[in-house]
Amino acid sequence: MTDKIEKLNCILLIDDDEATNFYHKIILEEEGIDVYIQSVKSAKEGLDFLLSKGVYEDCPNPGIIFLDLNMPGMSGWDFLEEYNVLSKDIHDRAVVSILTTSENPDDRERAASIPIVKDFVQKPLTPKAFWKVANENFILN
């Protein structure tokens, strides 16, 4: 069993659909959690957010990354390959949860074979799905 991460400070939403990011942000805000919520529209922007200390220096480091799989350009799978080679420090403070419309069992199986992926959630994000990821991976008051 993995140790829980101390505190959830930030949630990163990575989805190419702006309306989906907006909706998921509202869902999270309605849960009354005191965290920074950052949404980006591409896997590349997500990686940039994780690596940047200049542009986003006022933002806390993401604890949960909700990642869409099917995006143009760099897909969620491509993101996971790049994320996997990032520093241990980034991996130690964040968990990745796939958030997708895909019902393909091959996608679920592939995600389960990647150790950095902690969950596979069907869109849209629900409060129940969020709390499952949060409670399993973070110390929440």
PDB file of C-alpha atoms in Angstrom:
ATOM      1  CA  MET A   1       0.000   0.000   0.000  1.00  0.00           C
ATOM      2  CA  THR A   2       1.322   3.418  -0.949  1.00  0.00           C
ATOM      3  CA  ASP A   3       1.638   6.092   1.703  1.00  0.00           C
ATOM      4  CA  LYS A   4      -0.814   8.931   1.422  1.00  0.00           C
ATOM      5  CA  ILE A   5       0.354  12.348   0.314  1.00  0.00           C
ATOM      6  CA  GLU A   6       0.126  14.945   3.069  1.00  0.00           C
ATOM      7  CA  LYS A   7      -2.117  17.632   1.589  1.00  0.00           C
ATOM      8  CA  LEU A   8      -4.061  18.240  -1.584  1.00  0.00           C
ATOM      9  CA  ASN A   9      -3.202  21.771  -2.751  1.00  0.00           C
ATOM     10  CA  CYS A  10      -4.001  21.714  -6.461  1.00  0.00           C
ATOM     11  CA  ILE A  11      -5.921  19.752  -9.066  1.00  0.00           C
ATOM     12  CA  LEU A  12      -4.822  19.815 -12.701  1.00  0.00           C
ATOM     13  CA  LEU A  13      -7.478  19.125 -15.344  1.00  0.00           C
ATOM     14  CA  ILE A  14      -6.057  18.172 -18.754  1.00  0.00           C
ATOM     15  CA  ASP A  15      -8.711  17.990 -21.470  1.00  0.00           C
ATOM     16  CA  ASP A  16      -8.878  19.502 -24.945  1.00  0.00           C
ATOM     17  CA  ASP A  17     -12.572  20.298 -24.497  1.00  0.00           C
ATOM     18  CA  GLU A  18     -12.940  23.663 -22.760  1.00  0.00           C
ATOM     19  CA  ALA A  19     -16.569  23.005 -21.797  1.00  0.00           C
ATOM     20  CA  THR A  20     -15.583  19.733 -20.110  1.00  0.00           C
ATOM     21  CA  ASN A  21     -12.842  21.468 -18.131  1.00  0.00           C
ATOM     22  CA  PHE A  22     -15.309  24.196 -17.125  1.00  0.00           C
ATOM     23  CA  TYR A  23     -17.913  21.649 -16.001  1.00  0.00           C
ATOM     24  CA  HIS A  24     -15.391  19.595 -14.035  1.00  0.00           C
ATOM     25  CA  LYS A  25     -14.073  22.728 -12.354  1.00  0.00           C
ATOM     26  CA  ILE A  26     -17.613  23.585 -11.228  1.00  0.00           C
ATOM     27  CA  ILE A  27     -18.112  20.034  -9.897  1.00  0.00           C
ATOM     28  CA  LEU A  28     -14.911  20.336  -7.852  1.00  0.00           C
ATOM     29  CA  GLU A  29     -15.698  23.849  -6.588  1.00  0.00           C
ATOM     30  CA  GLU A  30     -19.161  22.731  -5.450  1.00  0.00           C
ATOM     31  CA  GLU A  31     -17.491  20.146  -3.207  1.00  0.00           C
ATOM     32  CA  GLY A  32     -16.159  23.015  -1.096  1.00  0.00           C
ATOM     33  CA  ILE A  33     -12.554  21.872  -1.210  1.00  0.00           C
ATOM     34  CA  ASP A  34      -9.924  24.509  -0.577  1.00  0.00           C
ATOM     35  CA  VAL A  35      -7.576  23.767  -3.485  1.00  0.00           C
ATOM     36  CA  TYR A  36      -6.334  25.589  -6.533  1.00  0.00           C
ATOM     37  CA  ILE A  37      -7.858  24.174  -9.732  1.00  0.00           C
ATOM     38  CA  GLN A  38      -5.901  24.625 -12.956  1.00  0.00           C
ATOM     39  CA  SER A  39      -7.282  23.521 -16.312  1.00  0.00           C
ATOM     40  CA  VAL A  40      -5.322  23.232 -19.538  1.00  0.00           C
ATOM     41  CA  LYS A  41      -6.436  22.271 -23.033  1.00  0.00           C
ATOM     42  CA  SER A  42      -3.581  19.996 -24.096  1.00  0.00           C
ATOM     43  CA  ALA A  43      -1.210  17.384 -22.768  1.00  0.00           C
ATOM     44  CA  LYS A  44       1.711  19.651 -23.717  1.00  0.00           C
ATOM     45  CA  GLU A  45       0.243  22.494 -21.619  1.00  0.00           C
ATOM     46  CA  GLY A  46      -0.129  20.040 -18.743  1.00  0.00           C
ATOM     47  CA  LEU A  47       3.539  19.078 -18.924  1.00  0.00           C
ATOM     48  CA  ASP A  48       4.508  22.747 -19.192  1.00  0.00           C
ATOM     49  CA  PHE A  49       2.448  23.489 -16.084  1.00  0.00           C
ATOM     50  CA  LEU A  50       4.181  20.718 -14.152  1.00  0.00           C
ATOM     51  CA  LEU A  51       7.642  21.847 -15.213  1.00  0.00           C
ATOM     52  CA  SER A  52       7.224  25.617 -15.092  1.00  0.00           C
ATOM     53  CA  LYS A  53       8.220  27.578 -12.036  1.00  0.00           C
ATOM     54  CA  GLY A  54       8.221  30.975 -13.730  1.00  0.00           C
ATOM     55  CA  VAL A  55       4.821  31.441 -15.287  1.00  0.00           C
ATOM     56  CA  TYR A  56       2.915  29.542 -12.621  1.00  0.00           C
ATOM     57  CA  GLU A  57       5.028  30.245  -9.556  1.00  0.00           C
ATOM     58  CA  ASP A  58       2.012  31.444  -7.560  1.00  0.00           C
ATOM     59  CA  CYS A  59       0.252  28.106  -8.121  1.00  0.00           C
ATOM     60  CA  PRO A  60       0.741  25.120  -5.836  1.00  0.00           C
ATOM     61  CA  ASN A  61       1.995  21.849  -7.257  1.00  0.00           C
ATOM     62  CA  PRO A  62      -0.756  19.556  -8.544  1.00  0.00           C
ATOM     63  CA  GLY A  63      -1.749  16.682  -6.301  1.00  0.00           C
ATOM     64  CA  ILE A  64      -4.328  15.110  -8.611  1.00  0.00           C
ATOM     65  CA  ILE A  65      -4.004  15.183 -12.386  1.00  0.00           C
ATOM     66  CA  PHE A  66      -7.238  14.285 -14.177  1.00  0.00           C
ATOM     67  CA  LEU A  67      -6.111  13.326 -17.674  1.00  0.00           C
ATOM     68  CA  ASP A  68      -8.168  12.874 -20.838  1.00  0.00           C
ATOM     69  CA  LEU A  69      -6.833  10.192 -23.191  1.00  0.00           C
ATOM     70  CA  ASN A  70      -8.082  11.273 -26.599  1.00  0.00           C
ATOM     71  CA  MET A  71      -6.673  14.667 -27.471  1.00  0.00           C
ATOM     72  CA  PRO A  72      -5.275  15.983 -30.741  1.00  0.00           C
ATOM     73  CA  GLY A  73      -1.512  16.273 -31.046  1.00  0.00           C
ATOM     74  CA  MET A  74      -0.135  14.816 -27.843  1.00  0.00           C
ATOM     75  CA  SER A  75      -2.598  12.246 -26.486  1.00  0.00           C
ATOM     76  CA  GLY A  76      -3.065  11.300 -22.870  1.00  0.00           C
ATOM     77  CA  TRP A  77      -0.982   8.183 -23.546  1.00  0.00           C
ATOM     78  CA  ASP A  78       1.822  10.406 -24.901  1.00  0.00           C
ATOM     79  CA  PHE A  79       1.517  12.579 -21.781  1.00  0.00           C
ATOM     80  CA  LEU A  80       1.935   9.512 -19.571  1.00  0.00           C
ATOM     81  CA  GLU A  81       5.134   8.516 -21.410  1.00  0.00           C
ATOM     82  CA  GLU A  82       6.577  12.011 -20.879  1.00  0.00           C
ATOM     83  CA  TYR A  83       5.300  12.227 -17.305  1.00  0.00           C
ATOM     84  CA  ASN A  84       6.875   8.883 -16.465  1.00  0.00           C
ATOM     85  CA  VAL A  85      10.379  10.284 -17.029  1.00  0.00           C
ATOM     86  CA  LEU A  86       9.819  13.414 -14.901  1.00  0.00           C
ATOM     87  CA  SER A  87      11.523  13.696 -11.533  1.00  0.00           C
ATOM     88  CA  LYS A  88      10.623  11.479  -8.612  1.00  0.00           C
ATOM     89  CA  ASP A  89       9.724  14.673  -6.729  1.00  0.00           C
ATOM     90  CA  ILE A  90       6.831  15.312  -9.141  1.00  0.00           C
ATOM     91  CA  HIS A  91       5.668  11.689  -8.919  1.00  0.00           C
ATOM     92  CA  ASP A  92       5.819  11.733  -5.108  1.00  0.00           C
ATOM     93  CA  ARG A  93       3.462  14.699  -4.811  1.00  0.00           C
ATOM     94  CA  ALA A  94       0.915  13.838  -7.525  1.00  0.00           C
ATOM     95  CA  VAL A  95      -1.374  11.055  -8.667  1.00  0.00           C
ATOM     96  CA  VAL A  96      -2.706  10.621 -12.184  1.00  0.00           C
ATOM     97  CA  SER A  97      -6.294   9.634 -12.784  1.00  0.00           C
ATOM     98  CA  ILE A  98      -7.499   8.913 -16.309  1.00  0.00           C
ATOM     99  CA  LEU A  99     -10.756  10.752 -16.980  1.00  0.00           C
ATOM    100  CA  THR A 100     -12.240   9.551 -20.249  1.00  0.00           C
ATOM    101  CA  THR A 101     -15.325   8.724 -22.262  1.00  0.00           C
ATOM    102  CA  SER A 102     -13.596   5.581 -23.538  1.00  0.00           C
ATOM    103  CA  GLU A 103     -15.328   2.359 -22.587  1.00  0.00           C
ATOM    104  CA  ASN A 104     -12.718   0.321 -24.408  1.00  0.00           C
ATOM    105  CA  PRO A 105     -11.538  -2.433 -22.034  1.00  0.00           C
ATOM    106  CA  ASP A 106      -8.118  -2.282 -23.725  1.00  0.00           C
ATOM    107  CA  ASP A 107      -7.739   1.336 -22.532  1.00  0.00           C
ATOM    108  CA  ARG A 108      -8.635   0.356 -18.969  1.00  0.00           C
ATOM    109  CA  GLU A 109      -6.218  -2.583 -19.098  1.00  0.00           C
ATOM    110  CA  ARG A 110      -3.439  -0.440 -20.570  1.00  0.00           C
ATOM    111  CA  ALA A 111      -3.964   2.230 -17.898  1.00  0.00           C
ATOM    112  CA  ALA A 112      -3.905  -0.434 -15.158  1.00  0.00           C
ATOM    113  CA  SER A 113      -0.492  -1.568 -16.394  1.00  0.00           C
ATOM    114  CA  ILE A 114       1.013   1.904 -15.844  1.00  0.00           C
ATOM    115  CA  PRO A 115       2.071   2.293 -12.189  1.00  0.00           C
ATOM    116  CA  ILE A 116       1.690   6.090 -12.138  1.00  0.00           C
ATOM    117  CA  VAL A 117      -2.006   5.818 -13.053  1.00  0.00           C
ATOM    118  CA  LYS A 118      -4.013   5.482  -9.855  1.00  0.00           C
ATOM    119  CA  ASP A 119      -7.548   5.395 -11.251  1.00  0.00           C
ATOM    120  CA  PHE A 120      -9.605   5.157 -14.442  1.00  0.00           C
ATOM    121  CA  VAL A 121     -12.749   7.306 -14.254  1.00  0.00           C
ATOM    122  CA  GLN A 122     -15.578   7.654 -16.758  1.00  0.00           C
ATOM    123  CA  LYS A 123     -16.561  11.193 -17.757  1.00  0.00           C
ATOM    124  CA  PRO A 124     -18.136  13.259 -16.524  1.00  0.00           C
ATOM    125  CA  LEU A 125     -16.263  13.606 -13.261  1.00  0.00           C
ATOM    126  CA  THR A 126     -18.593  13.108 -10.315  1.00  0.00           C
ATOM    127  CA  PRO A 127     -18.145  14.118  -6.686  1.00  0.00           C
ATOM    128  CA  LYS A 128     -18.046  10.411  -5.767  1.00  0.00           C
ATOM    129  CA  ALA A 129     -15.210   9.720  -8.249  1.00  0.00           C
ATOM    130  CA  PHE A 130     -13.263  12.761  -7.033  1.00  0.00           C
ATOM    131  CA  TRP A 131     -13.583  11.786  -3.365  1.00  0.00           C
ATOM    132  CA  LYS A 132     -12.526   8.223  -4.121  1.00  0.00           C
ATOM    133  CA  VAL A 133      -9.254   9.443  -5.653  1.00  0.00           C
ATOM    134  CA  ALA A 134      -8.743  12.089  -2.970  1.00  0.00           C
ATOM    135  CA  ASN A 135      -9.465   9.827   0.014  1.00  0.00           C
ATOM    136  CA  GLU A 136      -7.307   6.987  -1.301  1.00  0.00           C
ATOM    137  CA  ASN A 137      -4.274   9.194  -1.910  1.00  0.00           C
ATOM    138  CA  PHE A 138      -4.348  12.217   0.415  1.00  0.00           C
ATOM    139  CA  ILE A 139      -4.657  13.032   4.071  1.00  0.00           C
ATOM    140  CA  LEU A 140      -7.773  15.169   4.168  1.00  0.00           C
ATOM    141  CA  ASN A 141      -8.158  16.941   7.530  1.00  0.00           C
TER     142      ASN A 141
END
